[in-house]
Short mmCIF file of C-alpha atoms in Angstrom, two decimals:
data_model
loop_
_atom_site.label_atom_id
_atom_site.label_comp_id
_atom_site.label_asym_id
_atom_site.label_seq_id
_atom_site.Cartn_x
_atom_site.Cartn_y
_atom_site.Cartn_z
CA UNK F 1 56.38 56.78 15.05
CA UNK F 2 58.08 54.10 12.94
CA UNK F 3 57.21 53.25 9.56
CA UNK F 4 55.35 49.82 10.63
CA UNK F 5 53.44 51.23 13.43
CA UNK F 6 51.72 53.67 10.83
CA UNK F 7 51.43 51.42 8.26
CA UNK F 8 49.80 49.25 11.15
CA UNK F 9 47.65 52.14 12.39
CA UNK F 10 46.22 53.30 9.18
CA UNK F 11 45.47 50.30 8.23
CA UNK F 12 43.36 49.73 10.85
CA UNK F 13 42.05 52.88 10.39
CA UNK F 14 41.23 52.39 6.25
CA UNK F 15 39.60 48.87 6.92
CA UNK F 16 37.21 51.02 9.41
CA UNK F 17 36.22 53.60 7.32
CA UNK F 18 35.94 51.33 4.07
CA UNK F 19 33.55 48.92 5.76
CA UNK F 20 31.50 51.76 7.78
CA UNK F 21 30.92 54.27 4.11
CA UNK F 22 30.61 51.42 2.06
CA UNK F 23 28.04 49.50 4.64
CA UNK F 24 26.17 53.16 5.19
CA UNK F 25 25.79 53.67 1.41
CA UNK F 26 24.60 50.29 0.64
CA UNK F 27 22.19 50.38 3.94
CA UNK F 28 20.63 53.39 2.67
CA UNK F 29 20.28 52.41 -1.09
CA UNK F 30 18.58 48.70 0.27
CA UNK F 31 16.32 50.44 2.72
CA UNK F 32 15.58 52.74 0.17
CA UNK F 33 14.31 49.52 -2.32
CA UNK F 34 12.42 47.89 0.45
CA UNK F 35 10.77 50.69 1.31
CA UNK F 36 9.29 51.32 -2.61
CA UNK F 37 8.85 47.92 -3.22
CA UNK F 38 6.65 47.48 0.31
CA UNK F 39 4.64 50.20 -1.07
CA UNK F 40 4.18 48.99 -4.70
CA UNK F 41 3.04 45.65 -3.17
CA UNK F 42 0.74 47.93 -0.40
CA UNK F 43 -0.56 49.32 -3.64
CA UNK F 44 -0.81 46.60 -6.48
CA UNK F 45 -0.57 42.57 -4.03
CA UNK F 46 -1.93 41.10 -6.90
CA UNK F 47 2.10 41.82 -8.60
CA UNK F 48 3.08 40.67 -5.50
CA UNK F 49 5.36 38.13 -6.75
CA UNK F 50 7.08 40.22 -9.60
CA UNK F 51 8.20 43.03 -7.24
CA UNK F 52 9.68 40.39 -4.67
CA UNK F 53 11.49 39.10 -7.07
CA UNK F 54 12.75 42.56 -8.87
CA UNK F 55 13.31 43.75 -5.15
CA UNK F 56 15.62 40.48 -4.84
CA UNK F 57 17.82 41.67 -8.09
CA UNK F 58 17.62 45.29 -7.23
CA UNK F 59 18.93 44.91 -3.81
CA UNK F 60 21.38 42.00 -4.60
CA UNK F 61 23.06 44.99 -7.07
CA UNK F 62 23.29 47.38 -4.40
CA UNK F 63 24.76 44.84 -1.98
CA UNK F 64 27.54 44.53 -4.06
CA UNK F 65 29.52 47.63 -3.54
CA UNK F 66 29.06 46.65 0.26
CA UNK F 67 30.34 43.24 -0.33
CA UNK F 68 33.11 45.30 -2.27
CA UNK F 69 34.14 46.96 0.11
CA UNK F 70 33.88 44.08 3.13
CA UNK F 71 36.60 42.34 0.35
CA UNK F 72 38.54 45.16 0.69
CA UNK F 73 38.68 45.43 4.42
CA UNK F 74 39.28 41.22 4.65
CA UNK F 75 42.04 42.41 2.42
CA UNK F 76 43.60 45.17 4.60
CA UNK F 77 43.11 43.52 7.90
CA UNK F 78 44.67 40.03 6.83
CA UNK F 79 46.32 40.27 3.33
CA UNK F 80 47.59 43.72 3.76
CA UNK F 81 50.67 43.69 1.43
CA UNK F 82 51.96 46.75 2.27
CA UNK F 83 52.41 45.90 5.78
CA UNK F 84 53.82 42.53 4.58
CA UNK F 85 56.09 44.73 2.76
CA UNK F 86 57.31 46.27 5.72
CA UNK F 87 57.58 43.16 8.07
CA UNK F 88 59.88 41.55 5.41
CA UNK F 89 61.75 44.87 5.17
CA UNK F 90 62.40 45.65 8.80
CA UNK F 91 63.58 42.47 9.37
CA UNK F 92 66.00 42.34 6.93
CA UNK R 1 42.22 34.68 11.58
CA UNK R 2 41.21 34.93 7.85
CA UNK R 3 40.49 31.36 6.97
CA UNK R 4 41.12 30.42 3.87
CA UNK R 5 39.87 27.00 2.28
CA UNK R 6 42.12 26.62 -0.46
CA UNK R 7 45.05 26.17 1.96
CA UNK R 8 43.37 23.98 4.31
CA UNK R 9 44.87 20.74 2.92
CA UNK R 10 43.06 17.34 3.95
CA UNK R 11 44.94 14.89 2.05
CA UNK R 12 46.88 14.08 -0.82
CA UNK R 13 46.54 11.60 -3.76
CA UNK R 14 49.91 10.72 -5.19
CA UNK R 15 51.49 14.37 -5.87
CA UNK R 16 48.15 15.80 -5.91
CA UNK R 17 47.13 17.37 -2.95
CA UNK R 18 42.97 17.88 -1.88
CA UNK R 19 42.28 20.91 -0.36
CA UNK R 20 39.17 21.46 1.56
CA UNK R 21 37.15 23.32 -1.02
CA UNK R 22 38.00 20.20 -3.39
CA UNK R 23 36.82 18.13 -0.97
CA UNK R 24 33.54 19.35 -0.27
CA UNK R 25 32.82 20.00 -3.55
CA UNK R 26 32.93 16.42 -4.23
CA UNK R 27 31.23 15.80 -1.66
CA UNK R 28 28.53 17.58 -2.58
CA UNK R 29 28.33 16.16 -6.24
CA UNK R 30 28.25 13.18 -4.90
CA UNK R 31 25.17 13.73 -2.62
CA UNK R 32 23.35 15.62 -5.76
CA UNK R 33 24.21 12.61 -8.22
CA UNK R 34 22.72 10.18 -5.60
CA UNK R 35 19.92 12.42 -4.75
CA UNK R 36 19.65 12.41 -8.55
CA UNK R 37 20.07 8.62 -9.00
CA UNK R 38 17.56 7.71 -6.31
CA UNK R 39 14.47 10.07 -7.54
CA UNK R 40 14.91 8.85 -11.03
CA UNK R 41 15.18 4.92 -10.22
CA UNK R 42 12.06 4.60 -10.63
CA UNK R 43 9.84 7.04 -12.39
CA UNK R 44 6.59 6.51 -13.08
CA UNK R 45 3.30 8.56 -15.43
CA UNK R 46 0.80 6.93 -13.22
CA UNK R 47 -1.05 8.50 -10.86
CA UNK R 48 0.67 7.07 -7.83
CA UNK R 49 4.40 8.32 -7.59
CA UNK R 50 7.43 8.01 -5.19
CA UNK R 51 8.07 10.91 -2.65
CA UNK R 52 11.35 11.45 -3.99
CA UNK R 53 10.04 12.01 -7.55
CA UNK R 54 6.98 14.23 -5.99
CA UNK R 55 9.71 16.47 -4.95
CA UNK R 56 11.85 16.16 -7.81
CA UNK R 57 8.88 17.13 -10.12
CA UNK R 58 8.07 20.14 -7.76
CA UNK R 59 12.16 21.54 -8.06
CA UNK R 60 12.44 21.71 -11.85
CA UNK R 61 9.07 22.81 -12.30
CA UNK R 62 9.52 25.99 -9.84
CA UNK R 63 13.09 26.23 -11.86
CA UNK R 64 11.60 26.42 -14.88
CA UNK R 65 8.81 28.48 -13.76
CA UNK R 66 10.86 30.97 -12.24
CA UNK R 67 13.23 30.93 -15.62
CA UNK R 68 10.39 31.76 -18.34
CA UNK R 69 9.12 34.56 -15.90
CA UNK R 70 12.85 36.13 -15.93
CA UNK R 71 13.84 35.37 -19.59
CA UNK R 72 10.17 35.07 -21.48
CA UNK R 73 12.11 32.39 -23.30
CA UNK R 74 12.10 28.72 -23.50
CA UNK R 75 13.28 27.62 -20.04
CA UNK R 76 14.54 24.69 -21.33
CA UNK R 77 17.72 26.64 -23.20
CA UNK R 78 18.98 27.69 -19.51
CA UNK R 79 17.32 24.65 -17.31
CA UNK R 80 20.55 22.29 -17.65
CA UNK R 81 23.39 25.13 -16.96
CA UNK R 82 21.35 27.24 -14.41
CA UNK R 83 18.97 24.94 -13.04
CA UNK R 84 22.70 22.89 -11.74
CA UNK R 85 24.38 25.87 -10.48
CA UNK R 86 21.65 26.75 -8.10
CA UNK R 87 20.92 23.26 -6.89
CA UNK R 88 24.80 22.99 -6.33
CA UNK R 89 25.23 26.69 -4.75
CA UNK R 90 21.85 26.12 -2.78
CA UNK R 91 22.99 22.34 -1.00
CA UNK R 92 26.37 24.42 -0.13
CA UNK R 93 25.08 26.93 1.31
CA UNK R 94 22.21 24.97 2.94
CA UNK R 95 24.69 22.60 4.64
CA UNK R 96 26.67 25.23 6.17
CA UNK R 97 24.98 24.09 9.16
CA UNK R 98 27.10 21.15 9.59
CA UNK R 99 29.50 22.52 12.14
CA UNK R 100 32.94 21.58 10.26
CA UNK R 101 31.76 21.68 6.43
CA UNK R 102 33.27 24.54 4.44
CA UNK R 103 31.00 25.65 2.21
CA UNK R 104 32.91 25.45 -1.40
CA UNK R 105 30.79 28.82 -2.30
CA UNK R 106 32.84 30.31 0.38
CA UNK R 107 35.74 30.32 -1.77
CA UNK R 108 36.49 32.78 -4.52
CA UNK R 109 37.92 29.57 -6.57
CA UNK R 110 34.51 28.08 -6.63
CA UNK R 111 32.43 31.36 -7.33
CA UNK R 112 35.23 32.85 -10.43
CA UNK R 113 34.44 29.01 -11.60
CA UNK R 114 31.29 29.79 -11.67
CA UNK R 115 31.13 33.25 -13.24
CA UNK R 116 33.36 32.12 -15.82
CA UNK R 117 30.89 29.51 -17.31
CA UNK R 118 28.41 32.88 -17.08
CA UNK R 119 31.41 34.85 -18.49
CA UNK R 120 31.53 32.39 -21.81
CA UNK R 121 27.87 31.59 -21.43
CA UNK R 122 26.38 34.59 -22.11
CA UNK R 123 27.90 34.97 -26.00
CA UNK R 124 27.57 31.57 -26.75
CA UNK R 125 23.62 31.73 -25.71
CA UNK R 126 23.32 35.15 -27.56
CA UNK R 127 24.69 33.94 -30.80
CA UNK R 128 23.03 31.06 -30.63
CA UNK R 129 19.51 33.15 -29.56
CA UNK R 130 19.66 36.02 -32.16
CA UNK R 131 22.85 35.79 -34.60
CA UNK R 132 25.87 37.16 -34.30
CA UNK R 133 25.66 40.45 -35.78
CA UNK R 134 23.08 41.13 -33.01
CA UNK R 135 24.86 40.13 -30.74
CA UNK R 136 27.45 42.28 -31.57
CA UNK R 137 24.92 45.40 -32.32
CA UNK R 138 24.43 44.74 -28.49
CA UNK R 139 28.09 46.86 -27.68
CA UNK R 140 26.88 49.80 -29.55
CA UNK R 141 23.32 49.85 -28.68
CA UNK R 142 22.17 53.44 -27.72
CA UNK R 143 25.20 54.76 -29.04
CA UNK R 144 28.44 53.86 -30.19
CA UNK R 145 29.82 56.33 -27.73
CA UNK R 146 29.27 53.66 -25.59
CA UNK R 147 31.18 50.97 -26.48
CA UNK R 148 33.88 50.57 -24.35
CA UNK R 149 31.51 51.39 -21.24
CA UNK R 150 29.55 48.08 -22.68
CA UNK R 151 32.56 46.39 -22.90
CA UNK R 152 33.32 47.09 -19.29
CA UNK R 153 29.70 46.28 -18.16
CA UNK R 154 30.34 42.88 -19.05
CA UNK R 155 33.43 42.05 -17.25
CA UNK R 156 32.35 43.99 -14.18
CA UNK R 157 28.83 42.32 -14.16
CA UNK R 158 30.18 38.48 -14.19
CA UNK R 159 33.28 39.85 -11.49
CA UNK R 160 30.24 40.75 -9.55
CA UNK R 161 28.60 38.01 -9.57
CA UNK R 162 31.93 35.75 -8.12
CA UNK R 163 32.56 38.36 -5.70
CA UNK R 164 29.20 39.04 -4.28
CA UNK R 165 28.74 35.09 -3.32
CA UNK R 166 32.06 34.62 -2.33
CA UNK R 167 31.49 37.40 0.06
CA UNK R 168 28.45 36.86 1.46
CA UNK R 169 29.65 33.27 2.31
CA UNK R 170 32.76 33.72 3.50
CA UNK R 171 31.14 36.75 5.50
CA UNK R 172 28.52 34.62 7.75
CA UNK R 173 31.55 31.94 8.33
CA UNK R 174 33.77 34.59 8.95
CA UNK R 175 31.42 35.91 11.45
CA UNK R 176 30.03 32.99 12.88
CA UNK R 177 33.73 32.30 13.65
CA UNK R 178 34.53 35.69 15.22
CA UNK R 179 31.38 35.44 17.60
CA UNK R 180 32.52 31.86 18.63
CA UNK R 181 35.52 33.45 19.85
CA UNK R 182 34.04 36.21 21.84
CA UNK R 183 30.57 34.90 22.88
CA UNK R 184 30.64 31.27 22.42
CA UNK R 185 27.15 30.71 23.54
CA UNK R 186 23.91 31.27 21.62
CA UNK R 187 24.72 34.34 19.70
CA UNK R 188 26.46 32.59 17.34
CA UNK R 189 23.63 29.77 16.41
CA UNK R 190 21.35 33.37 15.72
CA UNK R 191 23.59 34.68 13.29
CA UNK R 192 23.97 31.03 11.38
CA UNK R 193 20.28 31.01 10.94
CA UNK R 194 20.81 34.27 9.56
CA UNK R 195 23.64 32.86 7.19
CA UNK R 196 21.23 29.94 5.89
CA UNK R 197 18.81 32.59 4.68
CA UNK R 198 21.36 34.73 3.21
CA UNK R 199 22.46 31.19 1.47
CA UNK R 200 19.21 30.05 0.14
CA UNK R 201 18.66 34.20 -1.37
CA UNK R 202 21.94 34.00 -2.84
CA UNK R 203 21.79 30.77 -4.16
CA UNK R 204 18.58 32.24 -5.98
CA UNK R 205 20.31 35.53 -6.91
CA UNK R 206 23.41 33.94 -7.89
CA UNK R 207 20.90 31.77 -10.63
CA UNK R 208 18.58 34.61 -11.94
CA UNK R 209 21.17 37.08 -12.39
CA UNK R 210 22.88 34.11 -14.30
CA UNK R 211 19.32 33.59 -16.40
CA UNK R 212 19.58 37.63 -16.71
CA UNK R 213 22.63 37.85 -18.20
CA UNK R 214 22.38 34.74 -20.41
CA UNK R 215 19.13 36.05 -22.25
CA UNK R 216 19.87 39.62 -22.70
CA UNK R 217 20.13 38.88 -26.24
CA UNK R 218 16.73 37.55 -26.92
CA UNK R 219 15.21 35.32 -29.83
CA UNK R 220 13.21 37.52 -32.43
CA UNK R 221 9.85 35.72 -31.67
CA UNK R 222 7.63 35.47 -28.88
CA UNK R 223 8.35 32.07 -26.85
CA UNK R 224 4.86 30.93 -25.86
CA UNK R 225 4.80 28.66 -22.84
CA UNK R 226 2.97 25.04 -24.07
CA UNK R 227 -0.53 24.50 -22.25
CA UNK R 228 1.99 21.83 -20.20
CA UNK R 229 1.79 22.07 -16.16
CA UNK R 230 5.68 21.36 -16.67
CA UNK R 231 6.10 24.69 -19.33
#
């Protein structure tokens, strides 16, 4: 294989896995937060309003290493400078 | 494709040339200040008021509401900068719905604007909440070990902040746009829906994560709310 097919392929390859770990992670911490927070308002509905809106701040701090990482892939798939690199080299 | 709104150029004014972003964020100024201008033509104490003034009323006092329950402070200190950036970031993101408006939140020019003014914000309200010297006992304050790991906090915490609305907007377009490729019909209107309530959450993150940051440094005293239905 040729330099730019594999920096094509693994590319490809590294925006996959980045999005898929980093969405995983972040799916379990959330799910992990709603879950709590359903039963803290199951047990106390009377705070009802307070755990929404820690659940809100909680889970907007997990999303971000998800969001992270979905900047990262945009980055890979469509501003991959490496493989920019390459283009502008092979056709020198 | 990646779309990118700074490059989408509409038109220029002498050298100066008005990208999309630019655009709509004037446009949407321009709707607030006349949304603004309307509700306060004519405001009235009586018992009888206009609709748009009901609502108006309604907005800043869930605002402030919603600020004294985060900070326990005066909700007026953060009203003017916060209470702006979410009615800006929440008519963006509401009228994404307009099939060829580009949300301005969708670009990471708009949202590093934003976090900057958090960025400087936060101590200029400290000072101006507690002193310096405690806000600068704030870097050291379990241990001095952790200075630079406080120092870091701070950037990473306002870099956050830009990144995680910039990416949740650009996200929905950015799918919305991929599904209007493949399934044109339908499937796409579901995950817009989707997008507004991601917009209207954010919008509300984006704000109380500003009102957190800004009052981490508290005042020394108590801030008791006035018996006023308005705080």
């Amino acid at each position: 294989m040729d330099p730019i097919s594999l920096i094509g392929a693994f590319s490809v390859l590294a925006a996959g896995l980045c999005i898929s770990i980093g969405g995983i992670s972040a799916g379990f911490g959330e799910g992990n937060a709603a879950a709590s927070a359903l039963q803290a308002i199951a047990q106390q509905p009377d705070e009802a309003g307070t755990i929404t809106r820690t659940l809100f701040v909680s889970m907007a701090m997990v999303e971000s290493t998800a969001i992270y990482s979905f900047v990262i892939t945009i980055l890979i798939l469509y501003f991959n400078p490496f493989w920019e690199t390459a283009v502008a080299m092979a056709s020198k | 494709m990646a779309e990118n709104f700074d490059q989408t150029i509409f038109f220029s004014l002498w050298t100066f040339s008005v990208n999309s972003t630019l655009f709509f964020t004037w446009l949407v100024m321009g709707l607030l200040v006349l949304f603004a201008w309307i509700s306060t033509r004519r405001l009235s104490s009586d018992f009888v008021v206009s609709k748009f003034q009901t609502v108006v009323e309604l907005l800043v006092m869930i605002v402030r509401g919603q600020i004294y329950e985060v900070s326990q402070d005066n909700p007026k200190k953060y009203m003017s900068l916060v209470g702006t950036m979410f009615l800006f970031i929440f008519t963006c993101n509401i009228l994404t719905f307009i099939p060829w408006f580009d949300p301005p939140t969708g670009s990471l020019s708009t949202t590093a604007a934003f976090a900057f003014c958090i960025f400087v914000g936060v101590p200029v309200y400290s000072i101006r909440n507690a002193g310096f010297k405690k806000y600068i006992r704030k870097f050291v304050k379990p241990v001095p070990f952790m200075l630079p790991l406080n120092i870091v906090s701070d950037f990473s915490s306002v870099f956050s902040l830009a990144v995680r609305l910039y990416g949740n907007i650009f996200s929905g377009v950015m799918i919305g746009m991929v599904l209007m490729t493949m399934v044109p019909f339908i499937i796409p209107v579901s995950m817009q829906l989707l997008g507004l309530l991601t917009g209207a959450i954010q919008a509300y993150i984006f704000s109380l994560l500003a009102v957190v940051y800004l009052s981490a440094v508290g005042p020394e005293e108590q801030y008791v709310p006035a018996p006023d239905p308005l705080y």
